[in-house]
Short mmCIF file of C-alpha atoms in Angstrom, two decimals:
data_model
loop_
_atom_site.label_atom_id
_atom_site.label_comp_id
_atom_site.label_asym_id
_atom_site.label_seq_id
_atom_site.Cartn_x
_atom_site.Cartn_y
_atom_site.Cartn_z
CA UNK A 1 123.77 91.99 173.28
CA UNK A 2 127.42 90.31 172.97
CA UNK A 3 128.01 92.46 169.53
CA UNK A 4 127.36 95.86 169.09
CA UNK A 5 125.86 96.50 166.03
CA UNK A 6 127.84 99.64 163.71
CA UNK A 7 128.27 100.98 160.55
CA UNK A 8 131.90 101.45 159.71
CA UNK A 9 133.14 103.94 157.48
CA UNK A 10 134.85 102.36 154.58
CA UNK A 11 136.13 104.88 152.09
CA UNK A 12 139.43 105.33 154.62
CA UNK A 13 139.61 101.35 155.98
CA UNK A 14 142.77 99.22 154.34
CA UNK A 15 141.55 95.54 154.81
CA UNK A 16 143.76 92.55 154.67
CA UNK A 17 142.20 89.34 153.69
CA UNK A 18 144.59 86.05 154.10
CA UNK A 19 143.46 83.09 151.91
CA UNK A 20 142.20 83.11 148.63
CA UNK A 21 139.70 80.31 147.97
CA UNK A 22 136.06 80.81 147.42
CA UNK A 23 135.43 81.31 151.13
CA UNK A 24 137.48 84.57 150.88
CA UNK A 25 135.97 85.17 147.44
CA UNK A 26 132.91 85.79 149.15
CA UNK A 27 134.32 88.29 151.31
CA UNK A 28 136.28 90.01 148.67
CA UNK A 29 133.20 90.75 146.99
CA UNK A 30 131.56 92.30 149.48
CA UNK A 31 134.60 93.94 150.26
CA UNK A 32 134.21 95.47 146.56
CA UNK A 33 130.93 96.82 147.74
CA UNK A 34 132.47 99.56 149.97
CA UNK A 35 135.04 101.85 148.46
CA UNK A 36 138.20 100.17 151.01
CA UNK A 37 141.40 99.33 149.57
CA UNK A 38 142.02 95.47 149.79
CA UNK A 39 145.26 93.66 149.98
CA UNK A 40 144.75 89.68 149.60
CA UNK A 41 147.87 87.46 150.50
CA UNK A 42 147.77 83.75 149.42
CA UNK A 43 150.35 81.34 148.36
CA UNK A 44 147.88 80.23 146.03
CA UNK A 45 144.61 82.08 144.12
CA UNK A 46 141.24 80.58 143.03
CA UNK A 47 139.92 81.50 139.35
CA UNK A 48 136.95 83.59 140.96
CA UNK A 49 139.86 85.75 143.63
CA UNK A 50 142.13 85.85 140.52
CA UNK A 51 139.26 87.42 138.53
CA UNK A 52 138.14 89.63 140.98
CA UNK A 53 142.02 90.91 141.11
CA UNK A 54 142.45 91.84 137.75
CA UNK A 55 139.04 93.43 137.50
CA UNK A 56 139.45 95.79 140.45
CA UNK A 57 142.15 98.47 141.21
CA UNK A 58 141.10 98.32 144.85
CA UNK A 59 142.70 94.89 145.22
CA UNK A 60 146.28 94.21 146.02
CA UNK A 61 147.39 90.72 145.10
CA UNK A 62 150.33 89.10 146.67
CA UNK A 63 151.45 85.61 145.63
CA UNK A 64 153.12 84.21 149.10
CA UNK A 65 152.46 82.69 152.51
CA UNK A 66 151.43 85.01 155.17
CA UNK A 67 153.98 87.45 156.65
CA UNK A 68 153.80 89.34 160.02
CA UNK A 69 153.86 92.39 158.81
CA UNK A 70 151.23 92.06 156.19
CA UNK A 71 149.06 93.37 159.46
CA UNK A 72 150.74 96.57 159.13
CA UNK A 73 148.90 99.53 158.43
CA UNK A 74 145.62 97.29 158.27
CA UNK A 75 143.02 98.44 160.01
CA UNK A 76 140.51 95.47 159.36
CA UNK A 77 141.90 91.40 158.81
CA UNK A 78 140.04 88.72 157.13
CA UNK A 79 141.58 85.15 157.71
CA UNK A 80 139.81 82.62 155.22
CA UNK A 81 142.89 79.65 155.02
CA UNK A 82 142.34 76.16 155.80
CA UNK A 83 145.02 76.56 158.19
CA UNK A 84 143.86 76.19 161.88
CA UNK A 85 147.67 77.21 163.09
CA UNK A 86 148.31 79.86 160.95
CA UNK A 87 144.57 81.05 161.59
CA UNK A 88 145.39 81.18 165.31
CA UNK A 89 148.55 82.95 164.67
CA UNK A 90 146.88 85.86 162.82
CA UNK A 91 144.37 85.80 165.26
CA UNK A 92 146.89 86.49 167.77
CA UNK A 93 148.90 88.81 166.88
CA UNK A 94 145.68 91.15 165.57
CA UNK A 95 144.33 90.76 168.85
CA UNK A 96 148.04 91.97 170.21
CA UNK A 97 147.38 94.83 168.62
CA UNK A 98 144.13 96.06 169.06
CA UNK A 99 143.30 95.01 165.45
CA UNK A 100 139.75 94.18 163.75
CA UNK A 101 140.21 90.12 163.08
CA UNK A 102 137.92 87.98 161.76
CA UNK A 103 138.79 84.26 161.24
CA UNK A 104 135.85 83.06 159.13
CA UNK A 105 133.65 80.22 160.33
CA UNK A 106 135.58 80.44 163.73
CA UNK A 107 133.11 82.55 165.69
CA UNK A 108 135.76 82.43 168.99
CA UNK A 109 138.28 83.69 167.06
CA UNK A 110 136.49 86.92 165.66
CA UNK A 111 136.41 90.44 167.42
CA UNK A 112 134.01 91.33 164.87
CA UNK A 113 131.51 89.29 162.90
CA UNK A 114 130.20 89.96 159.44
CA UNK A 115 126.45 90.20 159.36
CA UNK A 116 123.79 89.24 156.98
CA UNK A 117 123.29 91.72 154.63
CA UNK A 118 120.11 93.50 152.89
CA UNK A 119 121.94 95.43 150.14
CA UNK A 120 119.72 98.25 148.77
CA UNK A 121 122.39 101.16 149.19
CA UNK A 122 122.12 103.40 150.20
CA UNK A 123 119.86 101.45 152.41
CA UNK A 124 121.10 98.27 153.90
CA UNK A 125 119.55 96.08 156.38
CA UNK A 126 122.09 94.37 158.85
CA UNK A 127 121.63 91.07 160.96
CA UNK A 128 123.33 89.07 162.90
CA UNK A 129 122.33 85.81 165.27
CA UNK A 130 125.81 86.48 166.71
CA UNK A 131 127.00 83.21 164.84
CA UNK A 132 124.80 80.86 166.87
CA UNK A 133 121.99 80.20 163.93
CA UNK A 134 123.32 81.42 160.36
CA UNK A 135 120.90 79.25 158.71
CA UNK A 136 117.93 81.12 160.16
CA UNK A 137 119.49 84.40 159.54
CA UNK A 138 119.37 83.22 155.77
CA UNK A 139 115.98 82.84 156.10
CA UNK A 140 115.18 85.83 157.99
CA UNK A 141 117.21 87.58 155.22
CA UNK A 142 115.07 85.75 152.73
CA UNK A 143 112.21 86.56 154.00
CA UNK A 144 113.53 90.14 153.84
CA UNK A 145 114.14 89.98 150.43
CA UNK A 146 110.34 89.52 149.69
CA UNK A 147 109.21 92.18 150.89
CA UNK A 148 111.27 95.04 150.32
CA UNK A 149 111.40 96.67 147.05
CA UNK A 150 114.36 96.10 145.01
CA UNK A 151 114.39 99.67 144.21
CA UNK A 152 113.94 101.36 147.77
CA UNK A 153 117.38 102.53 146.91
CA UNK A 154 115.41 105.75 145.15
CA UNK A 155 113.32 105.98 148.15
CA UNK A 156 116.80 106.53 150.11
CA UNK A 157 118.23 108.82 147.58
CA UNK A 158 115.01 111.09 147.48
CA UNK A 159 114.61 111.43 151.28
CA UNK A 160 118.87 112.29 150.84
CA UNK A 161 117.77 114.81 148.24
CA UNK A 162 115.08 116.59 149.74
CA UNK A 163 116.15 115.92 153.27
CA UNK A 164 117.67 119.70 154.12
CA UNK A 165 114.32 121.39 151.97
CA UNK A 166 111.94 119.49 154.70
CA UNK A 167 113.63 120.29 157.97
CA UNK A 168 113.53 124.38 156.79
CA UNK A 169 110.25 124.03 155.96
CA UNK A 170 109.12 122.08 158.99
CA UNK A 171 110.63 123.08 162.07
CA UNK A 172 109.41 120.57 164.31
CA UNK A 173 110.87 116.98 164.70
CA UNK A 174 107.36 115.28 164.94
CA UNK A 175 106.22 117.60 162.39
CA UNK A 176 109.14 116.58 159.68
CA UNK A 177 108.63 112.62 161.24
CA UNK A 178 104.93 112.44 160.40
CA UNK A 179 105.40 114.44 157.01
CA UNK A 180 108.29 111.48 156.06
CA UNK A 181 105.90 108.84 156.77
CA UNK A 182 103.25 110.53 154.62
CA UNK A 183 105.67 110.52 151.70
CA UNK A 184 107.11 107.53 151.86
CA UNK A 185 104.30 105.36 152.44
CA UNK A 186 101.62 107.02 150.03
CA UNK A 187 101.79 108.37 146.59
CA UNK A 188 104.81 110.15 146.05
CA UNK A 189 106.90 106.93 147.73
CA UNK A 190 105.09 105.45 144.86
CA UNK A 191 106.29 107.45 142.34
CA UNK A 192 109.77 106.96 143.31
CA UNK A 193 109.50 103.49 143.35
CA UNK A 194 108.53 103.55 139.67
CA UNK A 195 111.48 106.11 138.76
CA UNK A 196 109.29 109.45 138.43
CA UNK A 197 111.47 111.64 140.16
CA UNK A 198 110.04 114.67 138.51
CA UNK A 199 106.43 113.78 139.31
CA UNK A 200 107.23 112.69 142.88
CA UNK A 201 108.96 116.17 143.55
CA UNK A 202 106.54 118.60 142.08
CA UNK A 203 103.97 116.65 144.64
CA UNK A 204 106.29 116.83 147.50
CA UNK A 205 106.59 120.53 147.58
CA UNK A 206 102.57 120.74 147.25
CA UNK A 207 102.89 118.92 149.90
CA UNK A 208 105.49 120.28 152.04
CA UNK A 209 102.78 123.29 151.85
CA UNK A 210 99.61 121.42 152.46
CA UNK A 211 101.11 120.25 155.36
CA UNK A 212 102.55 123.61 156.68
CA UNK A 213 98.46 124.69 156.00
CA UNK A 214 96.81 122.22 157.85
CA UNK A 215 95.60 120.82 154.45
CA UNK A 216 95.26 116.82 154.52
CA UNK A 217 97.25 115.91 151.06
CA UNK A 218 95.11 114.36 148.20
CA UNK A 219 94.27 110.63 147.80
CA UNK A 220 94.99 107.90 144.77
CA UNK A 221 93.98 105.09 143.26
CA UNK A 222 95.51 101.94 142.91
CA UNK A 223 94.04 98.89 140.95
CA UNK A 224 95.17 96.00 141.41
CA UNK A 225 95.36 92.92 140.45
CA UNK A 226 95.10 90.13 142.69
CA UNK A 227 95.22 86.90 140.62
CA UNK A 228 93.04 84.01 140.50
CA UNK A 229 92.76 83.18 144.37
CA UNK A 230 96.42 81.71 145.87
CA UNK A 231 97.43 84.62 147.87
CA UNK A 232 101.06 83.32 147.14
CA UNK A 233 100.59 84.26 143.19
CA UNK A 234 100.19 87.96 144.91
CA UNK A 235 102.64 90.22 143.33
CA UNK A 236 105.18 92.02 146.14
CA UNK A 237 103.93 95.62 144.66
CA UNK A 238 100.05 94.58 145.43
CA UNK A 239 101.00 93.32 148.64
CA UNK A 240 102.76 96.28 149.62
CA UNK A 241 99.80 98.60 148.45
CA UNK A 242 97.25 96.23 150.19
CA UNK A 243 99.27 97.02 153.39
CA UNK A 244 99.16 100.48 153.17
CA UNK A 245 95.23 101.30 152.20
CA UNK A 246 93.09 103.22 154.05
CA UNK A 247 90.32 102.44 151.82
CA UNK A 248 90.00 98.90 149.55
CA UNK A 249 87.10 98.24 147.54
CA UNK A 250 87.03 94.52 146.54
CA UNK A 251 84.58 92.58 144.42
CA UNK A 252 83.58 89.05 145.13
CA UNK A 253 86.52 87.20 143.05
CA UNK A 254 89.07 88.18 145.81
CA UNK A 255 89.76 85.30 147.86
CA UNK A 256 89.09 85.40 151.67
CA UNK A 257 92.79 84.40 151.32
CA UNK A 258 93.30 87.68 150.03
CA UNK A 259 91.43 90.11 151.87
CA UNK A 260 93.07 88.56 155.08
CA UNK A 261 96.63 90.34 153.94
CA UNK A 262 95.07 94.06 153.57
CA UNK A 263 95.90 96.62 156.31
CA UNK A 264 93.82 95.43 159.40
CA UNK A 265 92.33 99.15 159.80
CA UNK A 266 91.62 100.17 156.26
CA UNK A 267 87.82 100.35 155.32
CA UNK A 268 86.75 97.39 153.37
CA UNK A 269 83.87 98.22 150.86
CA UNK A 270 82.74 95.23 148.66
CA UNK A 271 81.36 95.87 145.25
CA UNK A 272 81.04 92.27 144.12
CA UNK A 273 78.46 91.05 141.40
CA UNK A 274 77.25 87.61 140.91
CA UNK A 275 74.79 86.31 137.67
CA UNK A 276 71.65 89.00 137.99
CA UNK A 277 72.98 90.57 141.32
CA UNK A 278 75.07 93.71 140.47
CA UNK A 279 75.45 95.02 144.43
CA UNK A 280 76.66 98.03 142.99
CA UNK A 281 76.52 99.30 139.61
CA UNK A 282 79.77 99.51 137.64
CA UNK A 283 79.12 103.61 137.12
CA UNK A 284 78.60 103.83 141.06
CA UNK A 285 81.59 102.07 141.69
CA UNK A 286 83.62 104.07 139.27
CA UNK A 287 82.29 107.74 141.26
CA UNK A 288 83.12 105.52 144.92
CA UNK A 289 86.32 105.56 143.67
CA UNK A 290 87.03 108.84 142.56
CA UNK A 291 85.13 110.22 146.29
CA UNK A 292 87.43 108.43 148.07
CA UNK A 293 90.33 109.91 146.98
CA UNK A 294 89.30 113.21 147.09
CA UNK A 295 88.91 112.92 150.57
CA UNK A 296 92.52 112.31 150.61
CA UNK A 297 92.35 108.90 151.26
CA UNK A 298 94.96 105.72 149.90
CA UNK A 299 92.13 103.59 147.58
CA UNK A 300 93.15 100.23 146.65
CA UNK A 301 90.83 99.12 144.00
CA UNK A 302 91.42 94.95 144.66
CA UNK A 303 90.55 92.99 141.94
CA UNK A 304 90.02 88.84 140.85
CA UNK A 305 92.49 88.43 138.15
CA UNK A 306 93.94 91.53 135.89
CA UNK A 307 92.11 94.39 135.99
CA UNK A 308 92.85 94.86 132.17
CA UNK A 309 91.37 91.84 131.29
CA UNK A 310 87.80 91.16 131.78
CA UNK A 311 88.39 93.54 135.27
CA UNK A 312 86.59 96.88 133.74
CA UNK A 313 89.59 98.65 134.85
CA UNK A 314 89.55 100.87 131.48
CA UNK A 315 86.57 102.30 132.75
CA UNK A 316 87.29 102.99 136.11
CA UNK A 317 90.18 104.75 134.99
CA UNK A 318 88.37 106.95 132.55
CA UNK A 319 85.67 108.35 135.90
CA UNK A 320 89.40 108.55 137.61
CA UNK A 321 90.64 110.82 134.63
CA UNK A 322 87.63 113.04 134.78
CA UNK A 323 87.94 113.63 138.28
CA UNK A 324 91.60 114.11 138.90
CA UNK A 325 92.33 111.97 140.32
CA UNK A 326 96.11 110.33 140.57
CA UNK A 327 96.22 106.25 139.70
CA UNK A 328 98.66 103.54 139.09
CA UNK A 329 97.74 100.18 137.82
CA UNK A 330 99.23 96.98 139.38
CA UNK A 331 99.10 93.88 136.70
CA UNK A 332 97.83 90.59 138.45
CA UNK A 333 98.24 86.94 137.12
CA UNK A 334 95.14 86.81 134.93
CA UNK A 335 92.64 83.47 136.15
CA UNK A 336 93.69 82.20 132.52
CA UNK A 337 96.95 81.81 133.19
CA UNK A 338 96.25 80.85 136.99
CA UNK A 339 93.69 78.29 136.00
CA UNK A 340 95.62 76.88 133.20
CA UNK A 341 99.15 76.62 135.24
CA UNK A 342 97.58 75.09 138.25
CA UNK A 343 95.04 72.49 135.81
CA UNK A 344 98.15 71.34 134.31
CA UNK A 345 97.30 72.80 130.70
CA UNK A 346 99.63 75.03 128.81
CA UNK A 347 97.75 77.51 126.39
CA UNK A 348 100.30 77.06 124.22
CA UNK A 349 102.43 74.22 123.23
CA UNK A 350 104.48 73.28 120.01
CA UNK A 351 102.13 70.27 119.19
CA UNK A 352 99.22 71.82 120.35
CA UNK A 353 98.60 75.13 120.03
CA UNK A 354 100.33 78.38 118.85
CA UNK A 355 98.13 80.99 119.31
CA UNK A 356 95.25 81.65 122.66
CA UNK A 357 92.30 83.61 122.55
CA UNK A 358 90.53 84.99 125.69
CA UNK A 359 87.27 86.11 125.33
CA UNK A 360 84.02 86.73 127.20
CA UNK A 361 81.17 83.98 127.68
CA UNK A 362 78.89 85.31 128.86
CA UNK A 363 75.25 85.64 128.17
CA UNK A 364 73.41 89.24 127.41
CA UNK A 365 69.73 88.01 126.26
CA UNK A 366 70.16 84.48 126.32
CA UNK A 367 72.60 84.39 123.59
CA UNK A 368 76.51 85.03 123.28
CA UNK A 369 77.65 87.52 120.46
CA UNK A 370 81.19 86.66 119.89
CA UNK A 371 82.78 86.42 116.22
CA UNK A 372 82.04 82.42 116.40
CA UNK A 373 84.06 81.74 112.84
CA UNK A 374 86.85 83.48 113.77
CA UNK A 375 87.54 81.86 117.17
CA UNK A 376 87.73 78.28 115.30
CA UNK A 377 90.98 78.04 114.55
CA UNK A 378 93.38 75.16 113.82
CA UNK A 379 96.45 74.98 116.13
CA UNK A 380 94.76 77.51 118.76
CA UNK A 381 93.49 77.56 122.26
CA UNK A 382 90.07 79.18 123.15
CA UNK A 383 90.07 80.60 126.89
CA UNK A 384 86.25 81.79 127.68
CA UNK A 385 85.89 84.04 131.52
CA UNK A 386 82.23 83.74 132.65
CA UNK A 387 81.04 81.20 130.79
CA UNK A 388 79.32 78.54 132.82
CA UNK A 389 75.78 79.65 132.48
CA UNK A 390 76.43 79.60 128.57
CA UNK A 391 78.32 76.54 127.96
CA UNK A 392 75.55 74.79 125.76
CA UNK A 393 75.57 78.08 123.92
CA UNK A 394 79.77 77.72 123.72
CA UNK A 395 79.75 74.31 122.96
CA UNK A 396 76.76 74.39 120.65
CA UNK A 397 77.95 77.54 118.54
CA UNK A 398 81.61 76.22 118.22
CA UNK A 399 80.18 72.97 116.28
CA UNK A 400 78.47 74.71 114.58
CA UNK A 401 80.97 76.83 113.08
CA UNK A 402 83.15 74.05 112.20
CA UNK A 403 85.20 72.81 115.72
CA UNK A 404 84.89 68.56 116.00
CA UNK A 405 82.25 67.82 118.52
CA UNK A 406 85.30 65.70 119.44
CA UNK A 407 87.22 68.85 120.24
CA UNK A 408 88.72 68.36 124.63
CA UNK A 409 87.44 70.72 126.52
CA UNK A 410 88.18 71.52 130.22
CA UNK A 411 86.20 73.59 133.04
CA UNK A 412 87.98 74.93 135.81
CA UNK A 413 86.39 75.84 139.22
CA UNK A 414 88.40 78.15 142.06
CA UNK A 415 91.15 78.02 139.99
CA UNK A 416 94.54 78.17 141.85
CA UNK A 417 92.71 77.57 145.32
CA UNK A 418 92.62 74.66 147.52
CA UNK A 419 89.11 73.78 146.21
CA UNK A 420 89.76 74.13 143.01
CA UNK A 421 88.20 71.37 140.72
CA UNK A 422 88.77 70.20 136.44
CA UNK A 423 86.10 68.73 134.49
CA UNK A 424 87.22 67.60 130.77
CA UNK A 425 85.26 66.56 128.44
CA UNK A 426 85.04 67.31 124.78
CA UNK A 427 82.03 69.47 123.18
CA UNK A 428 80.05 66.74 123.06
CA UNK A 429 79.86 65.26 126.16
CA UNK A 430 80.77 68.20 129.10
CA UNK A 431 77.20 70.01 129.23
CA UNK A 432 75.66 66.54 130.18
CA UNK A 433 78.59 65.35 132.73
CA UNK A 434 76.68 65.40 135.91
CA UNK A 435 79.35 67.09 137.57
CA UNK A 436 79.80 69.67 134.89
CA UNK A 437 76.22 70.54 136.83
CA UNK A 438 77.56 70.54 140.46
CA UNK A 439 80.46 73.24 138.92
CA UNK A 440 79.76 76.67 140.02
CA UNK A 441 81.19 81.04 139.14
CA UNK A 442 83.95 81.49 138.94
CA UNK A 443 84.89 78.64 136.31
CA UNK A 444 87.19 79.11 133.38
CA UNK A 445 86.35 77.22 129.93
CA UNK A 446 89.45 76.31 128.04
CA UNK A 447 88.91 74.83 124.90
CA UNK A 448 91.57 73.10 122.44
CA UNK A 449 93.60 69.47 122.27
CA UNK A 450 95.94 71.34 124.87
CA UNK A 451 93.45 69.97 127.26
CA UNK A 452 94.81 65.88 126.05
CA UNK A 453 97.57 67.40 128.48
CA UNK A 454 95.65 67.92 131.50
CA UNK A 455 96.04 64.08 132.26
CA UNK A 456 99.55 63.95 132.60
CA UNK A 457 100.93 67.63 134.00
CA UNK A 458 98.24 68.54 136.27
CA UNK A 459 100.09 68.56 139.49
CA UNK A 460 98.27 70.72 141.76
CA UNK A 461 95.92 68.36 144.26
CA UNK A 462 92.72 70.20 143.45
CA UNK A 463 89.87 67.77 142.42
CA UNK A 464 90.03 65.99 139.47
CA UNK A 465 87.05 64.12 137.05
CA UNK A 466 86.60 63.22 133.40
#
């Protein structure tokens, strides 16, 4: 390890930073993210160093060519000039005296380096390639970014908080370590996440005696959505909770994708129903639930989709309610808007359409009961979720209550995934198109002369006919 990694106190560190382009613009404001006093010399000032100067009393701006002893009573030196000598020079006579120096982009002639930087004070993530590969430490640091929560900041400042109340309670260091993890990886991590400080505190100290009792700590529920199929259209909040169950119940729209991300040792129960083959019913699903988490376990309920639309989540919630039981709801990108995006058809569209309708196609007694007049509409977009059993019915009904035969329709099979495929047609023609027949569940109707669109956006390379 050729640099040793530390934390440096800032709030009593007087930095000087010579040059003031946009190079040492950069470092000024990350400078500004520490409480150090700043002193910038420069014989000439950028608009964005200039800015910075007049917005901040931390900065000291001085409008000359380097001195000497500018290095005095520094404690930390930036160099950021296009100046090779007078780079060298600084460089120098830092090092002379035992000075922090950084030249910037001249990793030889830096005692310290400046890593990359996961800001989420009071957490921060540093990490350095010791100058060899910056472009992969952006990525790393991308990659980062993903994944942790921009507000893991509250996670910090609750652990800060509570920190002295846990170690009297729990005297042990293994005892206060597991209890930590507990917290900030189940339910009351959640609820600082989402800014319930109150909530999250009355259930740590029910915990923080639970614990001292032996008592395991009780379970939640999480639905969540897990959009149409592309594990990439995965929100970061499901992805964190799918990484953290020890118990996911899944139904049979969740991609194999999908299921491949959730914690390797949680227990996987599937729930899934296909045309006449409910596995489970919905009310024994609901209870499954609600048992789960009683038994003080983490329950991600996974769902295709939303699990507000068309996902039954209303009811799940309502057995959760009766039992107890604590739940948060995760939105997912609905397979509406995942089949539309990735068919190339807006919903809605300023020549097309200003107003979308989803609705429900499917069949209870061989017949569809929707409000058939009021879903033909000029100017509008009909979006219909399980409707490929009843598309004569769809097709037929719409007609009939006044839509053009002539109207474009467009089914849409494994929306989003790489085997997705588009039929179009109008409401005429797409019961009879022989591969309207080879189409199977999940398909999404979408109905309306947004469709005339599909031709020239669609850009995904899922299979195509007309």
């Amino acid at each position: 390890m050729k640099y040793f990694p530390i934390f440096v106190d800032a709030q009593h560190i007087h930095c000087l930073l010579v040059g003031a382009g946009e190079v040492a613009a950069r470092k000024c404001e990350l400078l500004l993210k520490t409480p150090a006093k700043i002193t910038i010399v420069s014989p000439w000032v950028s608009d964005t160093v200039q800015r910075l100067a007049d917005a901040s009393e931390q900065i000291t701006l001085i409008n000359r060519k380097f001195e000497d002893d500018d290095i005095n009573d520094k404690q930390m030196i930036f160099v950021a000039t296009d100046d090779e000598v007078v780079n060298k020079h600084i460089h120098d006579i830092a090092h002379a005296r035992k000075l922090l120096v950084n030249v910037v982009d001249n990793t030889p002639l830096c005692k310290f380096i400046t890593p990359s930087i996961v800001d989420r004070s009071p957490i921060i993530i540093a990490m350095s390639s010791g100058g060899v590969a910056p472009v992969l430490l952006r990525y790393i640091r991308q990659k980062l970014e993903s994944v942790i929560p921009a507000n893991i900041k509250l996670l910090g400042n609750f652990s800060e908080k509570f920190r002295n109340k846990v170690k009297e309670g729990l005297s042990s260091v293994t005892d206060r370590r597991y209890f930590w993890e507990e917290v900030l990886d189940g339910d009351i991590g959640e609820s600082v996440l989402q800014g319930n400080n109150d909530l999250a505190a009355a259930k740590l100290d029910k915990a923080l005696i639970a614990y001292k009792n032996g008592d395991k700590p009780a379970g939640q529920v999480y639905l969540v959505g897990a959009g149409p199929g592309d594990p990439d259209l995965l929100t970061f909040r499901a992805l964190r909770l799918m990484q953290k169950a020890d118990v996911v119940v899944y139904d049979r729209l969740v991609s194999p994708e999908i299921l491949e991300l959730v914690r390797r040792d949680a227990e996987k129960i599937y729930v899934g129903k296909a045309k006449s083959n409910h596995t489970i019913p919905q009310e024994e699903i609901n209870e499954l639930l609600a048992k789960e988490a009683l038994a003080g376990n983490r329950v991600v309920r996974l769902k295709g989709g939303d699990p507000f639309i068309f996902g039954r989540g209303g009811e799940e919630i309502e057995t959760l309610i009766d039992h107890g039981v604590d739940f948060q709801v995760v939105p997912g990108i609905t397979a509406a808007t995942g089949a539309a995006s990735y068919a190339g058809i807006p919903l809605t569209h300023r020549d097309h359409a200003q107003s979308v309708t989803f609705t429900t196609g499917h069949l209870r007694d061989n017949t569809i009961n929707l409000n058939w007049p009021a879903l033909v509409q000029q100017n509008h977009t009909l979006v219909f979720y399980m409707g490929l059993t009843g598309l004569r019915i769809i097709c037929d009904k719409l007609v009939e209550n006044g839509m053009p035969s002539t109207m474009p329709i467009a089914l849409v099979q494994g929306a989003t995934r790489n085997n997705q495929k588009v039929v179009t047609g109008t409401l005429a023609t797409i019961a009879d198109n022989p591969d309207t027949l080879a189409l199977k569940p999940p398909t999404l109707i979408i109905v309306g002369t947004v469709v005339e669109l599909h031709a020239t956006l669609n850009w995904f390379t899922g299979k195509v006919s007309q």
